[in-house]
């Protein structure tokens, strides 16, 4: 089965005044049909920019400088803007982190949904409204007919995020990119929404890229996990495998900093130091100056090792159970 | 909404009272109008008679209460100078000023918003630079100088447009205005442009800033991610958000345009209310000055009211009648 999405050697750079900032640096991955892939990493590691690159929404001074983004076999980077617009929102949808900011405050929810239907399908306004109402019902918003006439400020944060999800579902896309959609919400609402999204993705056969810095969330949701550090994917594999037997020292570092993943009685061990500023990353492995296993060879670029069901970039990976 | 209107009405009454008191005392402090009105060679008896007939022999508080009492009955007093009801003097002149101001504002909006959008959507391009440089001139060159240049170029050198007066008036639906005849329009163009240039620059900058601030917001990116056309994003999503500050500022500026039309009216000999005010202040013609200010303050209040209503229509988060 061909994957829905096949990203090959994607690099997205920001041409800033202080130099070229490699937000996404030679990233390759695939997303299979109906697959849920978690993309985790610290703040600034390039997760959102990876998502925006796929949709062609990187704002200047940023630019996708190289690579291929094959969506159902077609390279999105070669597509003219008008064709790209028919993909966005229709075949690939995106949900953003902050539900307070993603809806336009001065337009009613109905307007913002109906326009999404009409942007892609030639249907009557009444039918577009009907479909919007159904989508609101689908994500568990009570009395959807009346809520269509409400404005975003009349919804709670969780409800607003449900509206955003309903908008993403309007066209039953092949792929949804969810950029930390539950981070801004409190824990109970977060798990409700996680559960619903997983259910809906299964029901409609949609693939999902779930961006998060929360390993717990990804563990509960995803089939596969990709760990991103300083613009590169440093480890990827099935969720169970990566979380129980991390190969890359950064992944194991992340795990020992998560309360749920550390056995009772053992201390949490946060990764020492800070992520390097994207403009002054160390040569070779960017994790080098925070890594306990680093040696001289780490000053050269580690190649991607591909083992059965696992890939990672490290000269001295953990072997066997670790962390 | 009803609560809002009632509260606003009571506030307005208070503002009008305070205005009247301040102006009354202010003019009293400047000088004695009798000095201006009575011929230097008048006899003592004549003097006393004029002073008494104008009510100027009474103490200030009594003069004020007489004025207030009459005002409550719709009489804002008679001009010392013209011996005519001051309110009718003002209403004779007000339409000319309103016409000039509204046309000026219309020009500022109709040209300013598109230029601001253009500039904001294509920042740091040649178009943007040209528009922004132009708006700096509009901002920084004094209004009277701009007015004189307009006359020099379009009336004196090119001879295209007249430079003084209101021209021929037409009537439409019972309204008399220069707008309804070709000659009147020709007379209106230069003064209206002169009055609008500063506001035009302001509208351009406000619109540009609004676009620059709104474009990077998440909801614009989300609108793009939904696959909306660029037109829909700019003219619905971005524009509706910019309208909020625009309405506020334009409303405030309309008031100040009315009040400061004086300069333009003087340059173009436009028979508006500004000249009347200046003359009346010079002659300490208190009833006219007080009536003028009360009329202008009422207009300000009315404009603010309209702005608040418009505001609540554009911004769903604002509900009239909630907290003041
Ligand atoms: N407009 C921009 N101009 C310059 N650099 C940018 C811009 N947007 C993003 N970057 C840089 O790109 C890098 C990756 O940013 P990105 O938003 O993808 O991080 P992230 O992994 O999503 O982090 P977070 O968890 O905080 O959302 C960051 O180092 C950031 O500084
Ligand atoms: S390559 Fe070297 S520095 Fe980088 S993670 Fe592996 S051991 Fe650490
Ligand atoms: Mg992000």
XYZ file of C-alpha atoms and ligand atoms in Angstrom:
687
model
C 0.000 0.000 0.000
C 1.474 3.379 -0.927
C 1.787 5.732 2.007
C -0.461 8.807 2.163
C 2.534 10.976 2.751
C 6.140 10.363 1.824
C 8.497 13.143 2.847
C 11.981 12.883 1.402
C 14.949 14.953 2.531
C 12.861 17.968 3.419
C 14.777 21.060 4.455
C 13.099 24.323 5.431
C 15.331 27.259 6.211
C 14.713 30.753 7.531
C 16.874 33.380 5.899
C 17.256 35.639 8.901
C 19.452 38.676 9.249
C 21.777 36.768 11.549
C 22.191 33.866 9.165
C 20.458 30.834 7.752
C 18.354 29.076 10.354
C 17.801 25.422 9.558
C 14.413 24.866 11.170
C 13.902 21.578 9.337
C 17.059 19.874 8.205
C 16.982 16.885 5.870
C 13.898 15.215 7.304
C 12.447 12.055 5.775
C 9.457 10.051 6.935
C 6.304 8.394 5.706
C 2.769 8.262 6.995
C 0.785 5.199 6.002
C -2.921 5.156 5.288
C -4.956 5.350 8.504
C -1.735 5.557 10.476
C -1.313 7.788 13.522
C 2.197 9.160 13.764
C 3.424 11.139 16.758
C 6.061 13.821 16.221
C 7.726 14.809 19.487
C 10.539 17.113 20.453
C 11.418 20.115 22.562
C 10.229 23.608 21.793
C 11.987 24.974 18.730
C 12.970 21.578 17.350
C 11.058 22.239 14.115
C 7.836 20.271 14.578
C 5.435 23.013 13.561
C 7.572 24.108 10.639
C 7.572 20.503 9.403
C 3.764 20.607 9.470
C 3.582 24.002 7.758
C 6.040 22.851 5.098
C 3.724 20.008 4.143
C 0.822 22.421 3.652
C 2.950 25.035 1.902
C 2.270 27.556 4.673
C 5.796 28.555 5.648
C 5.884 32.354 5.827
C 8.854 34.394 4.650
C 11.688 34.638 5.507
C 11.210 30.859 5.679
C 11.356 28.687 2.582
C 11.385 24.989 1.760
C 14.821 24.752 0.187
C 14.950 21.135 -0.882
C 13.283 17.769 -0.758
C 10.081 16.155 -1.915
C 6.694 15.912 -0.256
C 4.798 13.125 -2.000
C 1.121 13.166 -1.127
C -0.571 10.091 -2.604
C 2.411 9.973 -4.930
C 2.211 13.602 -6.103
C 4.914 16.101 -5.168
C 3.257 18.991 -3.326
C 6.366 21.130 -3.737
C 5.952 21.074 -7.523
C 2.299 21.991 -7.389
C 1.160 25.439 -8.583
C -0.414 27.574 -5.828
C -3.962 27.207 -7.172
C -3.717 23.420 -7.108
C -2.168 23.546 -3.649
C -5.181 25.491 -2.425
C -7.476 22.652 -3.465
C -5.423 20.279 -1.292
C -5.391 22.472 1.800
C -8.420 21.975 3.957
C -9.816 19.447 1.494
C -7.325 16.546 1.418
C -4.945 17.653 4.169
C -6.311 19.578 7.143
C -4.477 21.154 10.042
C -5.429 21.907 13.635
C -3.417 24.438 15.609
C -2.258 24.650 19.156
C -4.091 27.627 20.560
C -7.865 27.363 20.184
C -8.182 30.963 21.390
C -6.351 32.201 18.346
C -7.316 29.904 15.481
C -10.869 31.110 15.026
C -11.486 34.602 13.710
C -13.007 36.577 16.602
C -15.298 38.702 14.429
C -16.885 35.984 12.296
C -19.511 33.570 13.521
C -18.614 29.913 13.778
C -21.155 29.153 11.074
C -19.541 31.633 8.682
C -16.122 30.126 9.292
C -17.417 26.627 8.629
C -19.636 27.394 5.648
C -16.800 29.231 3.886
C -14.629 26.143 4.306
C -17.228 23.968 2.618
C -17.772 26.481 -0.176
C -14.044 26.933 -0.776
C -13.876 23.401 -2.144
C -17.347 22.192 -3.068
C -19.945 23.795 -5.303
C -22.959 23.315 -3.073
C -25.740 25.590 -1.931
C -25.317 27.694 1.189
C -28.074 25.697 2.866
C -26.289 22.443 2.203
C -22.981 23.882 3.402
C -24.714 24.939 6.601
C -26.226 21.510 6.980
C -22.820 19.892 6.639
C -21.305 22.327 9.130
C -24.023 21.532 11.626
C -23.431 17.800 11.223
C -19.693 18.262 11.746
C -20.312 20.175 14.974
C -22.565 17.375 16.153
C -19.900 14.846 15.286
C -17.342 16.420 17.618
C -19.828 16.529 20.478
C -21.005 20.126 20.499
C -24.488 20.330 21.980
C -27.299 22.037 20.013
C -25.127 22.567 16.946
C -27.810 24.400 14.972
C -27.836 27.304 17.455
C -24.094 27.206 17.988
C -23.527 27.948 14.312
C -24.659 31.507 14.988
C -22.393 31.947 18.005
C -19.074 33.714 17.953
C -15.814 32.150 19.127
C -15.710 34.126 22.376
C -18.954 32.442 23.412
C -17.202 29.040 23.512
C -14.815 27.644 26.111
C -11.277 26.718 25.057
C -12.119 23.030 24.771
C -15.252 23.758 22.748
C -13.327 26.040 20.446
C -10.819 23.296 19.783
C -13.730 20.998 18.975
C -14.949 23.581 16.481
C -11.492 23.648 14.894
C -11.554 19.852 14.708
C -15.025 19.963 13.162
C -13.697 22.364 10.526
C -10.812 19.982 9.814
C -13.295 17.115 9.425
C -15.637 18.953 7.028
C -14.097 17.419 3.932
C -13.040 14.083 5.437
C -9.383 14.676 4.506
C -6.886 11.870 3.915
C -4.520 13.401 6.431
C -4.865 15.677 9.454
C -1.866 17.457 10.906
C -2.610 18.227 14.535
C -0.096 20.683 15.994
C -0.299 20.255 19.780
C -4.072 20.706 19.735
C -4.548 19.786 23.362
C -1.547 21.484 24.946
C -3.490 24.598 25.896
C -6.350 22.659 27.469
C -6.696 21.184 30.928
C -6.099 17.512 31.469
C -9.631 16.094 31.518
C -10.644 17.959 28.399
C -7.363 16.982 26.817
C -8.040 13.269 27.244
C -11.648 13.614 26.037
C -10.472 15.299 22.875
C -7.677 12.759 22.351
C -10.190 9.966 22.617
C -12.601 11.606 20.183
C -9.943 12.329 17.603
C -8.706 8.773 17.726
C -12.263 7.533 17.276
C -13.022 9.901 14.385
C -9.746 9.189 12.615
C -10.536 5.479 12.786
C -14.124 5.986 11.710
C -13.251 8.029 8.627
C -10.022 6.223 7.813
C -7.888 9.357 8.158
C -4.169 9.362 8.772
C -2.955 11.650 11.538
C 0.297 13.426 12.320
C 0.135 14.344 15.975
C 2.674 16.944 17.013
C 3.389 17.144 20.723
C 6.115 17.593 23.276
C 4.245 15.261 25.606
C 5.432 11.675 25.309
C 2.488 10.463 27.406
C -0.023 11.821 24.907
C 1.786 10.281 21.983
C 2.125 6.934 23.741
C -1.629 6.823 24.268
C -2.509 7.761 20.740
C 0.064 6.945 18.106
C 1.095 3.852 16.181
C 4.497 5.214 15.399
C 6.655 7.919 16.944
C 9.270 10.250 15.517
C 11.597 12.162 17.815
C 12.860 15.460 16.523
C 15.878 17.365 17.780
C 17.350 20.547 16.318
C 15.575 20.216 12.980
C 16.356 16.536 12.467
C 14.483 13.344 13.187
C 16.869 11.541 15.523
C 14.842 8.420 16.153
C 11.707 6.844 14.729
C 9.894 3.556 15.155
C 6.847 1.801 16.566
C 5.652 3.502 19.739
C 6.079 0.486 22.004
C 9.586 -0.196 20.815
C 10.831 3.370 21.007
C 9.394 3.984 24.440
C 10.639 0.766 25.999
C 13.945 0.453 24.190
C 15.092 3.858 23.018
C 18.253 3.778 20.941
C 19.080 7.476 20.799
C 20.386 9.102 23.986
C 18.040 12.062 23.444
C 15.011 9.781 23.389
C 16.089 8.007 26.541
C 16.788 11.392 28.102
C 13.257 12.518 27.279
C 11.884 9.325 28.801
C 13.725 9.726 32.081
C 12.215 13.177 32.364
C 8.627 11.911 32.086
C 7.025 10.919 35.410
C 4.829 8.188 33.905
C 7.739 6.465 32.159
C 10.065 6.282 35.161
C 9.589 3.365 37.569
C 8.345 4.299 41.032
C 11.046 5.309 43.443
C 13.546 6.317 40.791
C 14.293 10.007 40.452
C 13.313 12.023 37.399
C 16.394 12.957 35.466
C 15.843 15.919 33.174
C 18.238 16.288 30.261
C 21.027 18.659 31.322
C 21.540 21.909 29.463
C 19.332 23.561 26.882
C 18.557 22.920 23.250
C 21.206 24.797 21.254
C 20.178 28.037 19.615
C 19.219 27.129 16.056
C 21.806 29.561 14.714
C 24.730 28.062 16.614
C 24.251 24.337 16.717
C 27.361 22.236 17.310
C 28.819 20.607 14.225
C 28.116 16.929 13.788
C 25.505 15.614 16.204
C 23.586 18.614 17.513
C 22.954 16.801 20.808
C 26.685 16.477 21.401
C 27.156 18.950 24.245
C 24.265 17.541 26.273
C 25.044 13.885 25.653
C 26.708 11.685 28.268
C 27.796 9.185 25.605
C 29.446 11.701 23.287
C 32.935 11.002 21.982
C 35.170 12.661 19.433
C 33.506 11.010 16.494
C 30.248 12.757 17.391
C 31.713 15.947 15.921
C 30.972 14.409 12.530
C 27.469 13.987 11.285
C 25.925 10.658 12.385
C 24.250 8.849 9.477
C 20.782 7.426 9.626
C 20.914 3.825 10.834
C 18.009 1.776 9.671
C 17.424 -1.425 11.588
C 14.325 -3.568 11.507
C 11.454 -1.264 12.360
C 13.664 1.409 13.841
C 15.833 4.211 12.579
C 18.085 6.575 14.478
C 21.034 8.926 14.057
C 23.698 8.163 16.646
C 27.204 6.735 16.850
C 26.726 5.202 20.270
C 23.112 4.068 20.533
C 21.724 2.277 23.554
C 21.466 -1.403 22.787
C 18.979 -3.552 24.619
C 16.725 -2.096 27.285
C 17.827 1.212 28.633
C 16.688 4.375 30.355
C -29.322 48.765 24.286
C -32.054 50.871 25.932
C -30.007 51.032 29.118
C -27.046 52.082 27.022
C -28.998 54.886 25.314
C -30.404 56.220 28.596
C -27.069 56.163 30.351
C -25.411 57.816 27.385
C -28.110 60.509 27.330
C -27.617 61.364 30.998
C -23.854 61.504 30.556
C -24.339 63.834 27.603
C -26.466 66.248 29.612
C -23.774 66.396 32.273
C -21.085 67.055 29.661
C -23.151 69.845 28.098
C -23.698 71.532 31.483
C -20.016 71.441 32.338
C -19.106 72.784 28.892
C -21.526 75.675 29.270
C -20.150 76.594 32.712
C -16.518 76.466 31.630
C -17.080 78.532 28.494
C -19.151 81.057 30.404
C -16.470 81.590 33.004
C -13.712 81.464 30.407
C -15.131 84.246 28.268
C -15.975 86.303 31.349
C -12.362 86.053 32.428
C -11.008 87.204 29.043
C -12.626 90.586 29.028
C -15.698 92.726 29.104
C -17.737 92.565 25.922
C -19.181 96.006 26.667
C -15.764 97.502 25.917
C -15.953 96.057 22.413
C -19.547 96.902 21.706
C -19.910 100.452 22.923
C -18.492 103.340 20.967
C -15.623 105.011 22.829
C -17.382 108.360 22.835
C -20.648 107.040 24.333
C -21.924 108.781 27.423
C -22.028 107.196 30.838
C -25.823 106.846 30.651
C -25.705 105.194 27.230
C -23.117 102.802 28.545
C -25.174 101.803 31.519
C -28.193 101.299 29.322
C -26.403 98.944 26.902
C -24.803 97.015 29.737
C -28.174 96.582 31.419
C -29.908 95.573 28.182
C -27.344 92.798 27.636
C -27.714 91.716 31.247
C -24.004 92.334 31.858
C -24.627 94.331 35.040
C -25.777 91.232 36.916
C -23.336 88.997 38.831
C -21.882 86.125 36.801
C -23.865 83.386 38.542
C -27.086 85.219 37.840
C -26.158 85.702 34.194
C -25.427 82.005 33.986
C -28.715 80.930 35.508
C -30.657 83.233 33.231
C -28.809 81.677 30.324
C -29.406 78.133 31.608
C -33.090 78.779 32.208
C -33.534 80.145 28.690
C -31.444 77.324 27.242
C -33.794 74.815 28.811
C -36.555 76.537 26.886
C -34.624 76.242 23.657
C -33.238 79.787 23.630
C -29.430 79.964 23.580
C -29.368 83.750 23.695
C -28.890 86.537 21.173
C -25.625 87.573 19.652
C -24.345 90.801 21.238
C -22.961 91.824 17.879
C -25.638 90.852 15.392
C -28.571 91.073 17.775
C -29.949 87.846 16.337
C -30.511 84.476 18.005
C -27.049 82.905 18.164
C -28.407 79.490 17.292
C -29.787 80.679 13.960
C -26.421 82.273 13.119
C -24.829 78.900 13.726
C -27.349 76.852 11.819
C -26.966 79.150 8.838
C -23.286 78.311 8.665
C -23.218 74.734 9.896
C -24.346 72.976 6.675
C -21.375 74.389 4.739
C -18.965 73.052 7.345
C -20.698 69.687 7.558
C -20.592 69.364 3.801
C -16.891 70.148 3.676
C -16.076 67.793 6.545
C -18.099 64.853 5.324
C -16.737 65.094 1.796
C -13.208 65.375 3.220
C -13.754 62.320 5.364
C -15.226 60.426 2.439
C -12.125 61.179 0.359
C -9.856 60.069 3.210
C -11.666 56.746 3.542
C -12.244 55.941 -0.083
C -8.611 56.561 -1.012
C -6.939 55.780 2.297
C -8.215 52.257 2.857
C -7.225 50.826 -0.548
C -3.797 52.481 -0.381
C -3.297 51.190 3.165
C -4.283 47.676 2.134
C -1.943 47.788 -0.853
C 0.887 48.980 1.322
C 0.257 46.500 4.111
C -0.050 43.508 1.810
C 3.146 44.311 -0.065
C 5.403 45.752 2.615
C 8.823 47.103 1.696
C 8.103 47.117 -2.020
C 8.383 50.201 -4.227
C 4.591 50.703 -4.047
C 4.702 50.620 -0.275
C 7.606 53.069 -0.141
C 5.837 55.547 -2.421
C 2.589 55.393 -0.463
C 4.343 55.692 2.883
C 6.483 58.631 1.753
C 3.360 60.362 0.470
C 1.651 59.853 3.790
C 4.587 61.387 5.627
C 4.070 64.561 3.588
C 0.378 64.473 4.394
C 1.236 64.224 8.071
C 4.031 66.692 8.406
C 3.316 69.598 6.052
C 1.108 72.156 7.744
C -2.466 72.247 6.549
C -2.449 75.936 5.571
C 0.690 75.424 3.488
C -0.868 72.440 1.725
C -3.953 74.571 1.084
C -1.936 77.392 -0.433
C -0.026 74.965 -2.634
C -3.298 73.479 -3.874
C -4.540 76.950 -4.784
C -1.250 77.824 -6.402
C -1.152 74.720 -8.563
C -4.758 74.065 -9.453
C -6.209 77.572 -9.423
C -3.351 79.868 -10.289
C -1.107 77.832 -12.598
C -3.458 75.330 -14.155
C -6.625 77.375 -13.714
C -8.706 74.213 -13.381
C -10.525 74.845 -10.146
C -11.855 77.893 -8.295
C -10.268 78.703 -4.972
C -12.856 80.673 -3.026
C -16.439 80.324 -1.918
C -18.997 77.643 -2.150
C -20.128 78.121 -5.734
C -23.590 77.459 -7.009
C -25.849 75.388 -4.810
C -28.302 72.751 -5.899
C -31.284 71.304 -4.132
C -32.027 67.626 -3.760
C -34.641 66.154 -1.439
C -34.893 69.524 0.273
C -31.171 69.668 1.043
C -29.171 72.592 -0.309
C -25.619 71.688 -1.144
C -22.736 72.416 -3.472
C -22.658 68.703 -4.174
C -25.587 68.956 -6.546
C -24.203 71.313 -9.154
C -21.101 71.032 -11.268
C -20.001 74.506 -10.247
C -20.519 73.667 -6.583
C -18.528 70.457 -6.923
C -15.670 72.341 -8.542
C -15.619 74.733 -5.615
C -15.727 71.894 -3.141
C -12.858 69.793 -4.493
C -9.868 71.839 -3.340
C -11.035 72.640 0.203
C -12.232 69.081 0.733
C -8.876 67.693 -0.399
C -7.071 70.163 1.809
C -9.105 69.120 4.825
C -8.754 65.417 4.031
C -4.993 65.162 3.428
C -4.040 64.721 7.064
C -6.827 62.230 7.707
C -5.969 60.419 4.496
C -2.444 59.841 5.770
C -3.844 58.677 9.060
C -6.240 56.201 7.428
C -3.444 54.837 5.216
C -1.203 54.254 8.222
C -3.911 52.749 10.368
C -4.939 50.356 7.617
C -1.361 49.387 6.861
C -0.557 48.782 10.523
C -3.763 46.796 10.909
C -2.877 44.561 7.980
C 0.679 44.061 9.225
C -0.551 43.132 12.681
C -3.380 40.885 11.559
C -1.626 38.865 8.842
C 0.706 36.929 11.177
C -2.121 35.930 13.521
C -3.039 32.287 13.829
C -6.545 32.701 12.499
C -5.181 33.981 9.194
C -2.900 30.967 8.932
C -5.810 28.741 9.855
C -7.906 30.393 7.134
C -5.118 29.568 4.670
C -4.966 26.002 5.973
C -8.687 25.733 5.238
C -7.930 26.436 1.584
C -9.699 29.813 1.374
C -8.863 32.121 -1.511
C -6.522 35.010 -0.854
C -9.339 37.469 -1.613
C -11.583 35.972 1.005
C -8.760 36.047 3.548
C -7.891 39.696 2.925
C -11.332 41.195 2.392
C -13.240 39.203 4.981
C -10.908 37.783 7.615
C -8.333 40.555 7.772
C -10.483 43.518 6.777
C -13.230 42.906 9.289
C -10.665 42.938 12.064
C -9.082 46.164 10.830
C -12.464 47.859 10.710
C -12.584 47.926 14.497
C -9.712 50.377 15.059
C -10.596 52.234 11.852
C -14.130 52.997 12.993
C -12.918 54.176 16.363
C -10.309 56.522 15.015
C -12.366 57.819 12.106
C -15.200 58.603 14.498
C -12.918 60.582 16.769
C -11.319 62.317 13.823
C -14.645 63.353 12.350
C -15.224 65.421 15.463
C -11.838 67.062 15.263
C -12.285 67.715 11.540
C -15.485 69.606 12.283
C -13.807 71.621 14.956
C -10.630 72.305 13.003
C -12.171 73.028 9.634
C -11.393 76.634 10.581
C -8.029 76.670 8.841
C -9.355 75.318 5.567
C -12.386 77.597 5.713
C -10.134 80.581 6.174
C -7.843 79.703 3.265
C -10.636 78.954 0.830
C -13.065 81.599 2.127
C -15.511 78.803 2.763
C -18.592 80.285 4.463
C -18.630 77.783 7.295
C -18.915 77.902 11.002
C -15.201 78.233 11.688
C -14.976 81.850 10.586
C -18.010 82.738 12.673
C -16.344 81.257 15.734
C -13.101 83.140 15.242
C -14.929 86.442 14.763
C -17.108 85.810 17.790
C -14.173 85.065 20.039
C -12.411 88.224 18.892
C -15.471 90.306 19.749
C -16.190 88.414 22.986
C -19.631 87.600 21.578
C -20.322 85.159 24.354
C -23.749 83.834 23.338
C -22.434 82.772 19.930
C -19.326 81.118 21.362
C -21.316 79.262 23.991
C -23.939 78.156 21.499
C -21.255 77.100 19.029
C -19.494 74.954 21.590
C -22.725 73.389 22.772
C -23.627 72.494 19.194
C -20.160 71.057 18.503
C -20.128 69.099 21.758
C -23.567 67.711 20.909
C -22.251 66.654 17.518
C -19.258 64.979 19.189
C -21.586 63.119 21.499
C -23.783 62.068 18.619
C -20.800 60.871 16.576
C -19.474 58.885 19.528
C -22.845 57.290 19.914
C -22.914 56.266 16.252
C -19.355 54.934 16.574
C -20.309 52.803 19.557
C -23.270 51.370 17.719
C -21.178 50.620 14.612
C -18.504 49.127 16.822
C -20.953 46.706 18.382
C -22.107 45.708 14.919
C -18.586 44.932 13.746
C -17.160 43.403 16.902
C -19.365 40.653 18.333
C -17.429 40.765 21.604
C -18.800 44.238 22.346
C -22.289 44.344 23.731
C -23.832 47.748 24.319
C -25.316 48.121 27.762
C -22.748 45.999 29.561
C -20.270 47.835 31.734
C -19.807 51.484 30.796
N 9.134 33.319 11.341
C 10.277 32.788 11.773
N 11.429 33.462 11.620
C 12.591 32.936 12.047
N 12.716 31.736 12.627
C 11.606 31.024 12.816
C 10.330 31.507 12.394
N 9.399 30.569 12.712
C 10.069 29.558 13.292
N 11.391 29.822 13.345
C 12.417 28.950 13.915
O 12.240 27.644 13.457
C 12.560 26.730 14.484
C 11.501 25.674 14.569
O 10.293 26.269 14.987
P 8.978 25.407 15.240
O 7.873 26.385 15.421
O 8.832 24.388 14.185
O 9.293 24.700 16.618
P 8.369 23.668 17.375
O 9.124 22.395 17.417
O 7.023 23.643 16.782
O 8.346 24.273 18.818
P 7.128 24.496 19.823
O 7.019 23.235 20.617
O 7.576 25.637 20.661
O 5.912 24.793 19.001
C 12.676 27.507 15.762
O 14.008 27.473 16.162
C 12.289 28.913 15.417
O 13.172 29.803 16.010
S 25.888 10.843 18.095
Fe 27.181 11.053 19.881
S 26.544 12.990 20.750
Fe 24.995 12.416 19.330
S 23.540 11.364 20.539
Fe 24.840 9.803 19.732
S 26.417 9.569 21.277
Fe 25.359 11.436 21.757
Mg 5.107 24.375 17.384
